[in-house]
């Protein structure tokens, strides 16, 4: 690897590191998104499960490439297991094609294993998917279902081997950045999805959450008079039985691949499309 790059683990508690990251993101996604330190503060530092694990390639005084995973918990075979959600991978255009992401990811996973994390889970698009599978030993669990429907009565299948573990503290953190409404056991976005500006009644179905946790959240009840179409991204639900249908083919979207890396050298059960319940609540697609 070129010696002009320094590979360092950053926790972004230093305001200068956060500013460098925001500058990198805005340079890569120029004209598409506007990133702020508050967004990264929320995902990287305020997470009740722990701070971000991130390795970065520094070129002089700038971040040339960035990779981050955030702590999560999953219930696996009735055991609460610490793991990581693959959150962000970005390389400055002037530093692409130099193998930086592979270097950063390997450093991240080595550190995560030493710290006792047992898995990495993520949702990869068509651009990042080949690298995770070919170079980083991730398992391709399958494609997430992207569906639309009206029902608010989707239920989690309690027989699944893998599911995300949410308690009241982590749910509050997960939902505090946007406005949501709630049903008895479900959470919904309250604003239209950007791809559907001409159809403002298409909202996100974030997912199923236990009734006990939702009862304590200070978010409004979903209006029973209006029935907007819900967009639900999920694997392992009963959504089709509740009247949900695959997103029409004429509405193009990036494919969502669920990927999984066992950091325990085979001590965890094998994840399959049939034994996991995974929904929009469990990852960030923004």
Coordinates of C-alpha atoms in Angstrom, one line a residue:
X1 CA 0.0 0.0 0.0
X2 CA 1.2 3.5 -0.8
X3 CA 3.0 4.9 2.3
X4 CA 1.5 8.3 1.8
X5 CA -1.7 7.1 3.5
X6 CA -2.0 6.7 7.2
X7 CA -4.5 4.2 8.4
X8 CA -6.0 5.3 11.8
X9 CA -9.0 4.4 14.0
X10 CA -11.0 7.6 14.8
X11 CA -13.9 7.8 17.2
X12 CA -14.9 11.3 16.0
X13 CA -15.1 12.7 19.5
X14 CA -12.7 15.3 18.2
X15 CA -14.6 18.1 16.4
X16 CA -11.8 18.4 13.8
X17 CA -12.3 14.8 12.8
X18 CA -16.0 15.3 12.5
X19 CA -15.5 18.4 10.3
X20 CA -13.1 16.4 8.0
X21 CA -15.6 13.7 7.6
X22 CA -18.4 16.1 6.7
X23 CA -16.1 17.7 4.2
X24 CA -15.3 14.3 2.6
X25 CA -19.0 13.3 2.4
X26 CA -20.0 16.6 0.8
X27 CA -17.1 16.4 -1.7
X28 CA -18.2 12.9 -2.8
X29 CA -21.9 13.5 -2.8
X30 CA -21.8 17.0 -4.2
X31 CA -25.2 18.2 -5.3
X32 CA -27.0 15.2 -3.9
X33 CA -27.0 15.5 -0.1
X34 CA -26.0 18.0 2.5
X35 CA -24.3 16.4 5.4
X36 CA -23.8 17.9 8.9
X37 CA -21.9 17.1 12.0
X38 CA -25.2 16.7 13.9
X39 CA -26.2 13.7 11.7
X40 CA -22.9 11.9 12.4
X41 CA -23.1 12.9 16.1
X42 CA -26.4 11.0 16.3
X43 CA -25.3 7.8 14.5
X44 CA -21.7 7.7 15.6
X45 CA -21.6 9.0 19.1
X46 CA -25.1 9.0 20.7
X47 CA -25.9 5.4 20.0
X48 CA -26.8 3.7 23.3
X49 CA -25.2 0.5 22.1
X50 CA -21.8 2.2 21.9
X51 CA -19.6 4.6 19.8
X52 CA -18.8 4.1 16.2
X53 CA -15.9 1.8 15.1
X54 CA -14.2 3.5 12.2
X55 CA -10.9 3.2 10.4
X56 CA -9.9 6.0 8.0
X57 CA -7.2 6.6 5.4
X58 CA -5.6 10.0 6.0
X59 CA -3.8 11.8 3.3
X60 CA -2.0 14.6 4.9
X61 CA -4.6 16.5 6.9
X62 CA -7.7 15.2 5.1
X63 CA -9.7 12.0 5.3
X64 CA -9.2 10.3 1.9
X65 CA -11.3 7.2 2.7
X66 CA -13.7 6.4 5.5
X67 CA -15.4 3.2 6.7
X68 CA -17.7 3.0 9.8
X69 CA -19.7 0.4 11.6
X70 CA -22.0 1.1 14.5
X71 CA -22.8 -1.2 17.5
X72 CA -26.1 -3.1 17.4
X73 CA -27.6 -6.1 19.2
X74 CA -29.3 -9.1 17.8
X75 CA -31.2 -11.8 19.4
X76 CA -29.7 -15.0 18.0
X77 CA -31.1 -18.3 19.2
X78 CA -32.6 -16.5 22.3
X79 CA -29.2 -14.9 23.2
X80 CA -28.5 -11.2 23.0
X81 CA -25.4 -10.9 20.9
X82 CA -23.3 -7.7 20.3
X83 CA -22.5 -6.9 16.7
X84 CA -22.0 -4.2 14.2
X85 CA -24.1 -2.6 11.4
X86 CA -22.0 -1.6 8.4
X87 CA -22.9 2.0 8.1
X88 CA -20.8 4.0 5.7
X89 CA -18.1 3.5 3.1
X90 CA -16.8 6.5 1.1
X91 CA -13.6 7.4 -0.8
X92 CA -12.7 10.8 -2.2
X93 CA -12.8 10.7 -6.0
X94 CA -9.1 11.6 -6.1
X95 CA -8.2 8.6 -4.0
X96 CA -10.4 5.9 -5.5
X97 CA -9.0 2.7 -7.1
X98 CA -6.2 2.3 -4.6
X99 CA -7.7 -0.5 -2.4
X100 CA -8.3 1.7 0.5
X101 CA -11.8 0.4 1.4
X102 CA -10.5 -3.2 1.6
X103 CA -7.7 -2.1 3.9
X104 CA -10.0 -0.1 6.2
X105 CA -12.6 -2.9 6.4
X106 CA -10.1 -5.5 7.4
X107 CA -8.6 -3.3 10.1
X108 CA -12.2 -2.6 11.3
X109 CA -13.1 -6.3 11.6
X110 CA -9.9 -7.2 13.2
X111 CA -10.4 -4.6 15.9
X112 CA -14.1 -5.5 16.3
X113 CA -13.2 -9.2 16.9
X114 CA -10.7 -8.2 19.5
X115 CA -13.4 -6.1 21.2
X116 CA -15.8 -9.0 21.4
X117 CA -18.2 -8.2 18.6
X118 CA -19.5 -11.4 17.0
X119 CA -20.9 -10.3 13.6
X120 CA -21.2 -7.6 11.1
X121 CA -24.5 -7.1 9.2
X122 CA -25.2 -4.7 6.4
X123 CA -27.3 -3.8 3.4
X124 CA -25.3 -3.3 0.3
X125 CA -26.3 -1.7 -3.0
X126 CA -25.2 -2.9 -6.4
X127 CA -22.0 -0.8 -6.2
X128 CA -20.7 -2.0 -2.9
X129 CA -22.0 -5.6 -2.9
X130 CA -19.3 -7.2 -5.0
X131 CA -16.5 -5.9 -2.8
X132 CA -18.1 -7.2 0.4
X133 CA -18.6 -10.7 -1.1
X134 CA -15.4 -11.1 -3.1
X135 CA -12.8 -9.4 -0.8
X136 CA -14.3 -9.4 2.7
X137 CA -15.8 -12.9 3.0
X138 CA -19.4 -11.7 3.6
X139 CA -22.3 -14.0 3.1
X140 CA -25.0 -13.0 0.7
X141 CA -28.2 -13.7 2.7
X142 CA -30.5 -12.6 -0.1
X143 CA -32.4 -9.6 -1.5
X144 CA -34.7 -7.6 0.7
X145 CA -38.3 -7.4 -0.3
X146 CA -39.4 -3.9 -1.3
X147 CA -43.2 -3.9 -1.0
X148 CA -46.1 -1.5 -0.8
X149 CA -49.5 -1.9 0.9
X150 CA -52.0 -0.5 3.3
X151 CA -52.1 -2.8 6.3
X152 CA -50.9 -1.7 9.7
X153 CA -51.2 -5.1 11.3
X154 CA -48.0 -6.8 10.2
X155 CA -46.6 -9.0 12.9
X156 CA -43.1 -10.3 13.6
X157 CA -42.6 -14.1 13.3
X158 CA -41.3 -15.1 16.8
X159 CA -39.9 -18.4 15.4
X160 CA -37.0 -16.7 13.6
X161 CA -33.4 -17.4 14.7
X162 CA -32.2 -13.9 14.1
X163 CA -33.9 -10.6 14.9
X164 CA -32.6 -7.2 16.0
X165 CA -32.9 -6.5 19.7
X166 CA -34.5 -3.2 20.5
X167 CA -35.3 -1.7 24.0
X168 CA -36.9 1.6 24.9
X169 CA -33.6 3.5 25.0
X170 CA -32.4 2.3 21.6
X171 CA -35.8 2.8 20.0
X172 CA -36.0 6.4 21.3
X173 CA -32.5 7.0 19.8
X174 CA -33.4 5.4 16.5
X175 CA -36.5 7.5 16.0
X176 CA -35.4 10.9 17.3
X177 CA -34.0 12.3 14.1
X178 CA -37.3 12.3 12.1
X179 CA -41.0 12.6 12.7
X180 CA -43.0 9.3 13.0
X181 CA -46.4 8.1 14.0
X182 CA -47.3 4.9 15.7
X183 CA -49.9 2.2 15.6
X184 CA -50.4 -0.5 18.2
X185 CA -47.2 -2.3 17.3
X186 CA -45.9 -0.4 14.3
X187 CA -44.0 2.8 13.4
X188 CA -44.5 4.8 10.3
X189 CA -42.8 7.8 8.6
X190 CA -44.9 10.9 8.4
X191 CA -43.5 12.5 5.3
X192 CA -43.5 11.4 1.7
X193 CA -40.5 9.5 0.4
X194 CA -38.4 11.8 -1.9
X195 CA -38.7 9.4 -4.9
X196 CA -42.5 9.8 -4.7
X197 CA -42.9 13.5 -4.6
X198 CA -45.8 13.3 -7.0
X199 CA -47.5 10.7 -4.7
X200 CA -47.4 12.3 -1.2
X201 CA -49.3 9.5 0.4
X202 CA -46.5 7.0 0.1
X203 CA -44.9 6.7 3.6
X204 CA -42.3 4.4 5.1
X205 CA -43.4 1.5 7.2
X206 CA -40.4 1.5 9.6
X207 CA -41.4 -1.8 11.2
X208 CA -42.9 -3.8 14.1
X209 CA -42.0 -2.9 17.6
X210 CA -43.3 -4.4 20.8
X211 CA -46.5 -2.8 22.2
X212 CA -44.9 -2.1 25.6
X213 CA -42.1 -0.1 24.1
X214 CA -44.3 1.9 21.7
X215 CA -46.8 2.8 24.5
X216 CA -44.0 4.8 26.2
X217 CA -42.9 6.8 23.2
X218 CA -44.2 10.3 22.9
X219 CA -45.1 10.2 19.2
X220 CA -48.6 10.7 17.7
X221 CA -51.0 7.9 16.9
X222 CA -51.3 7.2 13.2
X223 CA -54.5 8.8 11.8
X224 CA -57.2 6.2 11.2
X225 CA -59.1 8.3 8.7
X226 CA -56.2 8.5 6.1
X227 CA -54.7 5.3 4.7
X228 CA -51.5 6.2 2.9
X229 CA -49.7 3.6 0.9
X230 CA -46.8 2.2 3.0
X231 CA -43.4 1.3 1.6
X232 CA -42.0 -1.7 3.6
X233 CA -38.4 -3.0 3.1
X234 CA -38.1 -6.3 4.9
X235 CA -37.0 -9.9 5.0
X236 CA -38.9 -12.6 6.8
X237 CA -42.3 -11.0 7.5
X238 CA -45.9 -11.9 6.9
X239 CA -46.4 -8.8 4.8
X240 CA -47.5 -10.6 1.7
X241 CA -50.3 -12.4 3.7
X242 CA -51.4 -8.9 4.9
X243 CA -51.9 -7.6 1.3
X244 CA -48.5 -6.2 0.6
X245 CA -47.1 -6.5 -3.0
X246 CA -43.7 -6.2 -4.6
X247 CA -42.9 -2.6 -5.7
X248 CA -43.9 -2.2 -9.4
X249 CA -41.1 -2.8 -11.8
X250 CA -41.5 0.6 -13.5
X251 CA -40.4 2.3 -10.2
X252 CA -36.7 1.8 -10.3
X253 CA -34.7 1.5 -7.1
X254 CA -31.2 0.3 -6.1
X255 CA -31.3 -3.4 -5.1
X256 CA -30.8 -4.1 -1.4
X257 CA -28.6 -7.1 -0.6
X258 CA -28.6 -8.3 3.0
X259 CA -25.0 -9.3 3.9
X260 CA -23.6 -11.0 7.0
X261 CA -20.1 -11.7 8.4
X262 CA -19.6 -14.1 11.3
X263 CA -16.7 -12.9 13.3
X264 CA -16.7 -16.0 15.6
X265 CA -15.3 -18.4 13.0
X266 CA -18.5 -20.4 12.7
X267 CA -19.8 -20.4 16.3
X268 CA -23.0 -18.5 15.2
X269 CA -25.8 -20.3 13.4
X270 CA -25.9 -19.8 9.6
X271 CA -28.1 -16.9 8.6
X272 CA -30.6 -17.6 5.8
X273 CA -33.4 -15.8 4.1
X274 CA -35.9 -18.0 6.0
X275 CA -34.5 -17.7 9.6
X276 CA -34.1 -13.9 10.0
X277 CA -36.6 -11.1 10.6
X278 CA -35.1 -7.8 9.3
X279 CA -36.9 -4.6 8.5
X280 CA -36.4 -0.9 7.6
X281 CA -36.2 -0.1 11.3
X282 CA -33.0 -2.1 11.5
X283 CA -30.9 -0.2 9.0
X284 CA -30.4 3.2 7.4
X285 CA -31.1 3.5 3.7
X286 CA -30.6 7.3 3.5

